Coordinates of C-alpha atoms in Angstrom, one line a residue:
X376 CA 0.0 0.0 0.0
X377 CA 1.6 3.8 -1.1
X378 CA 0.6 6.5 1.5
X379 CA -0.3 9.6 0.7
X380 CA 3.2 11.1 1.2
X381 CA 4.6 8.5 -0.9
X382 CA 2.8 8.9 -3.6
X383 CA 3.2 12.9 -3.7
X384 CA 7.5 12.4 -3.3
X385 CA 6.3 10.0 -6.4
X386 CA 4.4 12.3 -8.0
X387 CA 7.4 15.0 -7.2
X388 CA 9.8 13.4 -8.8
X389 CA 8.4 12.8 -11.8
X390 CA 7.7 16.7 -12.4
X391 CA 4.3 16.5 -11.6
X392 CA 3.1 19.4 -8.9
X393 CA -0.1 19.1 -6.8
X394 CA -2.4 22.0 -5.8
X395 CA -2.8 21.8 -2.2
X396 CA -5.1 24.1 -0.4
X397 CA -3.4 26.2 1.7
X398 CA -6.5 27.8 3.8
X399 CA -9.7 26.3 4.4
X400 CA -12.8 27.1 2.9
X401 CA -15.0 29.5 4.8
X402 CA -18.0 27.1 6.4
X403 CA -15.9 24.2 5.0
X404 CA -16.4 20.8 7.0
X405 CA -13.0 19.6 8.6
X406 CA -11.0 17.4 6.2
X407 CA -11.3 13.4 7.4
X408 CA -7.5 13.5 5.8
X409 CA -4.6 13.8 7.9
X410 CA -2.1 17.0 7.4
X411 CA 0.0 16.3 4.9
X412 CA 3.3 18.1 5.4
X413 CA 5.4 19.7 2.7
X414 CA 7.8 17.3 1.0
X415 CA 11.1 19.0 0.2
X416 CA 13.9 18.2 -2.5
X417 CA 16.1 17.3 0.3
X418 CA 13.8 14.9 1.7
X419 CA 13.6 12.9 -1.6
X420 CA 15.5 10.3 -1.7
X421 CA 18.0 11.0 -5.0
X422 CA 18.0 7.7 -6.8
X423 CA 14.2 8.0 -7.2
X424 CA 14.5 11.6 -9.0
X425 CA 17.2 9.8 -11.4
X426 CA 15.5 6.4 -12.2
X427 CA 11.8 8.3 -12.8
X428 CA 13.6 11.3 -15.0
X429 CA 15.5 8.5 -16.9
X430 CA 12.1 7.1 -17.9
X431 CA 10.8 9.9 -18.9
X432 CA 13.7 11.3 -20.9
X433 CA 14.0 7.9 -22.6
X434 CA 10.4 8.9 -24.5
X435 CA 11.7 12.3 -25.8
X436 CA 15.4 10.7 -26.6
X437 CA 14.3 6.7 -27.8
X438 CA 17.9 6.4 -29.2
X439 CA 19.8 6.1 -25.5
X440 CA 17.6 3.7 -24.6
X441 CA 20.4 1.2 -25.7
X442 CA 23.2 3.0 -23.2
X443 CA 23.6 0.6 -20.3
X444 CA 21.9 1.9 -17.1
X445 CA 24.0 3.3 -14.5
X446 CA 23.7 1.1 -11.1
X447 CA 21.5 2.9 -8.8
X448 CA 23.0 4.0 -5.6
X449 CA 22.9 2.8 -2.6
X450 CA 20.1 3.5 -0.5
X451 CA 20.4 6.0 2.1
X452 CA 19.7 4.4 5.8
X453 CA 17.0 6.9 6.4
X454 CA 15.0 4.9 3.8
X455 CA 14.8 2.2 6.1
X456 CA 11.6 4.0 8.1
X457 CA 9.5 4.8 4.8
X458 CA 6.8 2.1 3.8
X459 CA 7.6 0.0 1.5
X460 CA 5.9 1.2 -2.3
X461 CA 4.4 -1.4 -4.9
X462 CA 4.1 -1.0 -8.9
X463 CA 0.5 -2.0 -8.6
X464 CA -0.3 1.3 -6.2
X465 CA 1.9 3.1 -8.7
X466 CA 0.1 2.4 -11.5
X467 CA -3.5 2.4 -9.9
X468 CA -5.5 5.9 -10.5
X469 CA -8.5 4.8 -9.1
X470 CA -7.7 4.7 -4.6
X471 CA -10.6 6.8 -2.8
X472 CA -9.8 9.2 -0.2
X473 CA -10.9 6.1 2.4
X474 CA -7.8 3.7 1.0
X475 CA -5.3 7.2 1.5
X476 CA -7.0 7.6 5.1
X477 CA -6.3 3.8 6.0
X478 CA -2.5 3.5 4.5
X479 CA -1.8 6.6 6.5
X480 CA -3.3 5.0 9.9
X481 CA -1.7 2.0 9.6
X482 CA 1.4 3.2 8.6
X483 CA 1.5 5.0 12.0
X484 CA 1.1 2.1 13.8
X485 CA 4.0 0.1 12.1
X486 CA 7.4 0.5 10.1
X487 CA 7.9 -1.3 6.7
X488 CA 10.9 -3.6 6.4
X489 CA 14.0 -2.6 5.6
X490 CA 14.7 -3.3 1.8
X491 CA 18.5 -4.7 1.4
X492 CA 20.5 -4.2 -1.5
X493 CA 21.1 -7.4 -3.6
X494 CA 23.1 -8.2 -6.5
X495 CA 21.0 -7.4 -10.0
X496 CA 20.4 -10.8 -11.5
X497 CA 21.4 -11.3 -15.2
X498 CA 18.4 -10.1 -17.7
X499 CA 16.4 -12.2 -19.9
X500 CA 16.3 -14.7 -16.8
X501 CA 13.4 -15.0 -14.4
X502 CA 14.4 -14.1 -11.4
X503 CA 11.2 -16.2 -9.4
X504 CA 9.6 -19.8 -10.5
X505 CA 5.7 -19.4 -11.6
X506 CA 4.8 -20.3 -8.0
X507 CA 6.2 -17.5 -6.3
X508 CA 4.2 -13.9 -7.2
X509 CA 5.6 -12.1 -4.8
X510 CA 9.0 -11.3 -6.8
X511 CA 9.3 -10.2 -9.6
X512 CA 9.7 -11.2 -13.3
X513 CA 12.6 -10.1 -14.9
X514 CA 13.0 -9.6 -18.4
X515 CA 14.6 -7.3 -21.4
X516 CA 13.1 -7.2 -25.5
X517 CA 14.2 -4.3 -28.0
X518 CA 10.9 -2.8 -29.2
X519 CA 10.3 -0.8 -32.8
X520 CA 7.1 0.1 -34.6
X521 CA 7.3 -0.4 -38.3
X522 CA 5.3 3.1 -39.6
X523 CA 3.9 2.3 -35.9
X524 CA 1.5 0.1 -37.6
X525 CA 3.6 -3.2 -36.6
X526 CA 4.7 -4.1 -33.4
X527 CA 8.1 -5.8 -33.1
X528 CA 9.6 -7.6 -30.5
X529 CA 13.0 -8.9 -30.4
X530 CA 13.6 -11.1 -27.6
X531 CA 16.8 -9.6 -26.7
X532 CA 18.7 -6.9 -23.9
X533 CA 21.7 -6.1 -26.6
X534 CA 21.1 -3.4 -28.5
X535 CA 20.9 -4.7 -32.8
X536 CA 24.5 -4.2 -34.7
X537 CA 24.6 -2.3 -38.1
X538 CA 25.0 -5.8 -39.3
X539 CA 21.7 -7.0 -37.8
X540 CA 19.5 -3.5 -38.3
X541 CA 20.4 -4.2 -42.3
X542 CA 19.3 -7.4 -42.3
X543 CA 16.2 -6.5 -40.7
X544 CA 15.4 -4.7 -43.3
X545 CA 16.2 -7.0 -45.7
X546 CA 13.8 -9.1 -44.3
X547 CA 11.0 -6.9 -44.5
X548 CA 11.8 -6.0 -48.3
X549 CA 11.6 -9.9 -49.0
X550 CA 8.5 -10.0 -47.1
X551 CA 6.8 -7.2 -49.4
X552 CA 6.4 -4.6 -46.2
X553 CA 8.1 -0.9 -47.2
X554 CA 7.8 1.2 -43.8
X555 CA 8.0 4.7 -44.7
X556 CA 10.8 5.6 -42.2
X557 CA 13.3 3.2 -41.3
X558 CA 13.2 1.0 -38.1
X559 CA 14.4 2.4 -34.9
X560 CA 14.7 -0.1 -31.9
X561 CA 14.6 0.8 -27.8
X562 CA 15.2 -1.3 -24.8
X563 CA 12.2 -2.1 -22.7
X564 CA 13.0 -4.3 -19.2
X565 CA 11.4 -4.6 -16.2
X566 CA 11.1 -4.3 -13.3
X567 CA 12.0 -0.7 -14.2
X568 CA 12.4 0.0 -10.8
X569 CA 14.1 -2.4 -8.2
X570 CA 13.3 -3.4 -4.7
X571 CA 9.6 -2.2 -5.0
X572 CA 7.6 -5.1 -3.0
X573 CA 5.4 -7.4 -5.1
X574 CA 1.7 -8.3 -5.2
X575 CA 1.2 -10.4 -8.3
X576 CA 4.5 -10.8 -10.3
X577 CA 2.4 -11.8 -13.6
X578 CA -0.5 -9.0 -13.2
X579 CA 2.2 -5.9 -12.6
X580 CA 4.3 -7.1 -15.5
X581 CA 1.7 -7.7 -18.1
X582 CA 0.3 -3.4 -16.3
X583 CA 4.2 -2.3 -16.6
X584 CA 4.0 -3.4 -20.4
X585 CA 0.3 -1.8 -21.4
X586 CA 1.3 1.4 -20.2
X587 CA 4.9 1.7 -22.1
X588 CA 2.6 0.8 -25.1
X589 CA 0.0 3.3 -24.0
X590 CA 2.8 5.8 -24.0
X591 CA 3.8 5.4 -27.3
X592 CA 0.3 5.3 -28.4
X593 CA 0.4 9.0 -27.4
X594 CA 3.3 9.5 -29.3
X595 CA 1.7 7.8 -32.4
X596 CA 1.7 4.4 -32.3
X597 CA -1.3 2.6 -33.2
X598 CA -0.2 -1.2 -33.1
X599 CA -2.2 -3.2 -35.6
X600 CA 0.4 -6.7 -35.1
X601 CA 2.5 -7.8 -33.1
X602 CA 5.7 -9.8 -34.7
X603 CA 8.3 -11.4 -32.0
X604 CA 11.6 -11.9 -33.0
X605 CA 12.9 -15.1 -31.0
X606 CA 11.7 -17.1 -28.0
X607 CA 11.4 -16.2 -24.4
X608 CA 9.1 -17.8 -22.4
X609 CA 8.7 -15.2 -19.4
X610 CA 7.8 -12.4 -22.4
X611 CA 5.5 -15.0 -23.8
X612 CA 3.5 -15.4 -20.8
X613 CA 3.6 -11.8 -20.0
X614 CA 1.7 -10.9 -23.7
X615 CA -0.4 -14.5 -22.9
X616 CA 0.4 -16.0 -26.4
X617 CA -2.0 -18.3 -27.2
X618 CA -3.5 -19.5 -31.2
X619 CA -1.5 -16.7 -32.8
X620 CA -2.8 -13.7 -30.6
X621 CA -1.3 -11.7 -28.0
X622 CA -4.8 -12.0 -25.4
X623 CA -3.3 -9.1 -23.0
X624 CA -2.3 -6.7 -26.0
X625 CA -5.4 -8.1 -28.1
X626 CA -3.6 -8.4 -31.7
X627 CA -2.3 -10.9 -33.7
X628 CA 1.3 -12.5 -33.1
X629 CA 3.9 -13.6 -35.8
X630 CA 6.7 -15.4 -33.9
X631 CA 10.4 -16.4 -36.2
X632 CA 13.7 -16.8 -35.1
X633 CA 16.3 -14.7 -33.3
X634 CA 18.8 -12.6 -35.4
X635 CA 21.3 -13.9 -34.5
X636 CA 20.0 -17.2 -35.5
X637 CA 19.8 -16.6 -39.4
X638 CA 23.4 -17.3 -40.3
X639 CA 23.3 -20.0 -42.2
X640 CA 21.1 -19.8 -45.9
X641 CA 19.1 -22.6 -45.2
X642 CA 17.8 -21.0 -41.9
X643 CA 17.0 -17.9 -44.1
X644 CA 15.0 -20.0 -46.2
X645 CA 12.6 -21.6 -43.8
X646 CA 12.1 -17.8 -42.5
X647 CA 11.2 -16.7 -45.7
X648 CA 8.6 -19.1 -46.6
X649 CA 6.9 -18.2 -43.1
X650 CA 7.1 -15.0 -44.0
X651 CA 4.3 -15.4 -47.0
X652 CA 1.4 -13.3 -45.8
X653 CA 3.3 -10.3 -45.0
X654 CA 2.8 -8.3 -48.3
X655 CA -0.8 -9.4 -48.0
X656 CA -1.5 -8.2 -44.4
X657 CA 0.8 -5.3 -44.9
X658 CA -1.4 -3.9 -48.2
X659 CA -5.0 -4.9 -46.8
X660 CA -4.0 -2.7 -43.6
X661 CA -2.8 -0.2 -46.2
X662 CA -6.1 -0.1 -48.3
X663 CA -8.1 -0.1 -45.2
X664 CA -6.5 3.2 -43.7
X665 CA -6.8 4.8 -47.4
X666 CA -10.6 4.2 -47.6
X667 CA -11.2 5.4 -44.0
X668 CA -8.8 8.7 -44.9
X669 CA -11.4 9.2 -47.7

């Protein structure tokens, strides 16, 4: 649970001010809310202001989003106090004033556990089995939007070589599908914040994807299908890949190989003949946005 003065140093950080009446109303009832006191810059714990403003420079400026990640500090020991703050909470607009009233009583009565620092586990790994929801899944995929029409997915942390962005788009030319602008990939892992406790591992991965892609769906992107680029399970079950659809991002899935597995020509081969509907889905998507422009 995120108290009220949690979610406002969030909130802070993130560049996001909140009106706060300073007076009361005249005749006004008396506020069922406890005082809230100021939150200064000071009081904000640093590491917060630099993983949120990393996010959200990493819309405006999608080519560093290959750069490795700094390590995040070390936590100061007057974090130990705080309450502990969850991705669900984070990403939940819809508490009543009753839930903030309740987090801040019981928050009163006892202290959240201290949070350690431990080693980052490797990417691309889950970090938990299936049967454990209360950590979290850990994985990495390069994302691009072809004319931000297509979704693709390459199941991968490294950034693509020159060598491997060229023969991407040779294999879209062989598949009959001309984007307008060229392809430009960006890293997407999560957790993207560490040592936030866990509700439901699954449910917060598969939130923590829908609203990167409702992001770029304000920036443009209107995803018509989804085409993965290698095999990795946890990603898999995070989009809920079932019959050729992606159930959590409702569109239809193309799955191939990895890159990096199309060195040899006979592997090139069996990729092309699965690639025979392209042209055709690419054009009828085509036509279909033509007629509705007219």
């Amino acid at each position: 649970m995120v108290t009220e003065r949690a979610r406002r140093q969030y909130l802070d950080a993130m560049g996001i001010h909140l009106w706060v009446a300073r007076h009361p109303l005249p005749n006004a009832l008396p506020s069922s809310l406890p005082e809230v006191e100021a939150v200064t810059d000071d009081e904000v714990p640093q590491d917060h202001h630099q993983r949120l403003h990393a996010l959200i420079d990493e819309f405006d400026h999608p080519e560093s989003a290959s750069m490795p990640t700094p390590a995040a500090p070390e936590t100061p020991s007057r974090e130990a106090g705080r309450p502990a703050r969850s991705v669900r909470a984070l990403l939940d607009n819809g508490r009543d004033k009753h839930d903030v009233a309740a987090d801040s009583a019981s928050v009163s009565t006892a202290a959240a556990p201290v949070l350690e620092d431990t080693d980052t586990p490797p990417r691309n790994v889950v970090s938990s089995p299936a049967g454990s929801p209360h950590e979290p899944l850990r994985f990495a995929v390069q994302v691009a939007a072809l004319d931000g029409r297509w979704l693709v997915l390459l199941a991968r942390d490294e950034a693509l070589t020159a060598q491997e962005e060229t023969l991407l788009k040779a294999i879209f030319q062989a598949g009959g599908v001309e984007p307008s602008a060229s392809l430009s990939c960006q890293r997407f892992g999560w957790p993207m914040m560490e040592g936030l406790p866990v509700d439901d591992a699954l449910d917060e991965a598969r939130q923590g994807f829908k609203a990167f892609l409702a992001g770029r769906r304000a920036r443009g992107w209107t995803p018509e299908r989804l085409l993965l680029f290698g095999q990795l399970p946890v990603l898999e079950e995070v989009l809920d890949v079932h019959d050729g659809q992606s159930r959590v991002l409702e569109l239809p899935l193309w799955q191939g190989p990895a890159l990096e597995s199309l060195e040899t020509a006979s592997s090139r081969r069996a990729l092309w003949a699965d690639m025979g509907d392209w042209q055709r889905w690419w054009q009828a998507a085509t036509q279909t946005r033509e007629n509705d422009d007219t």
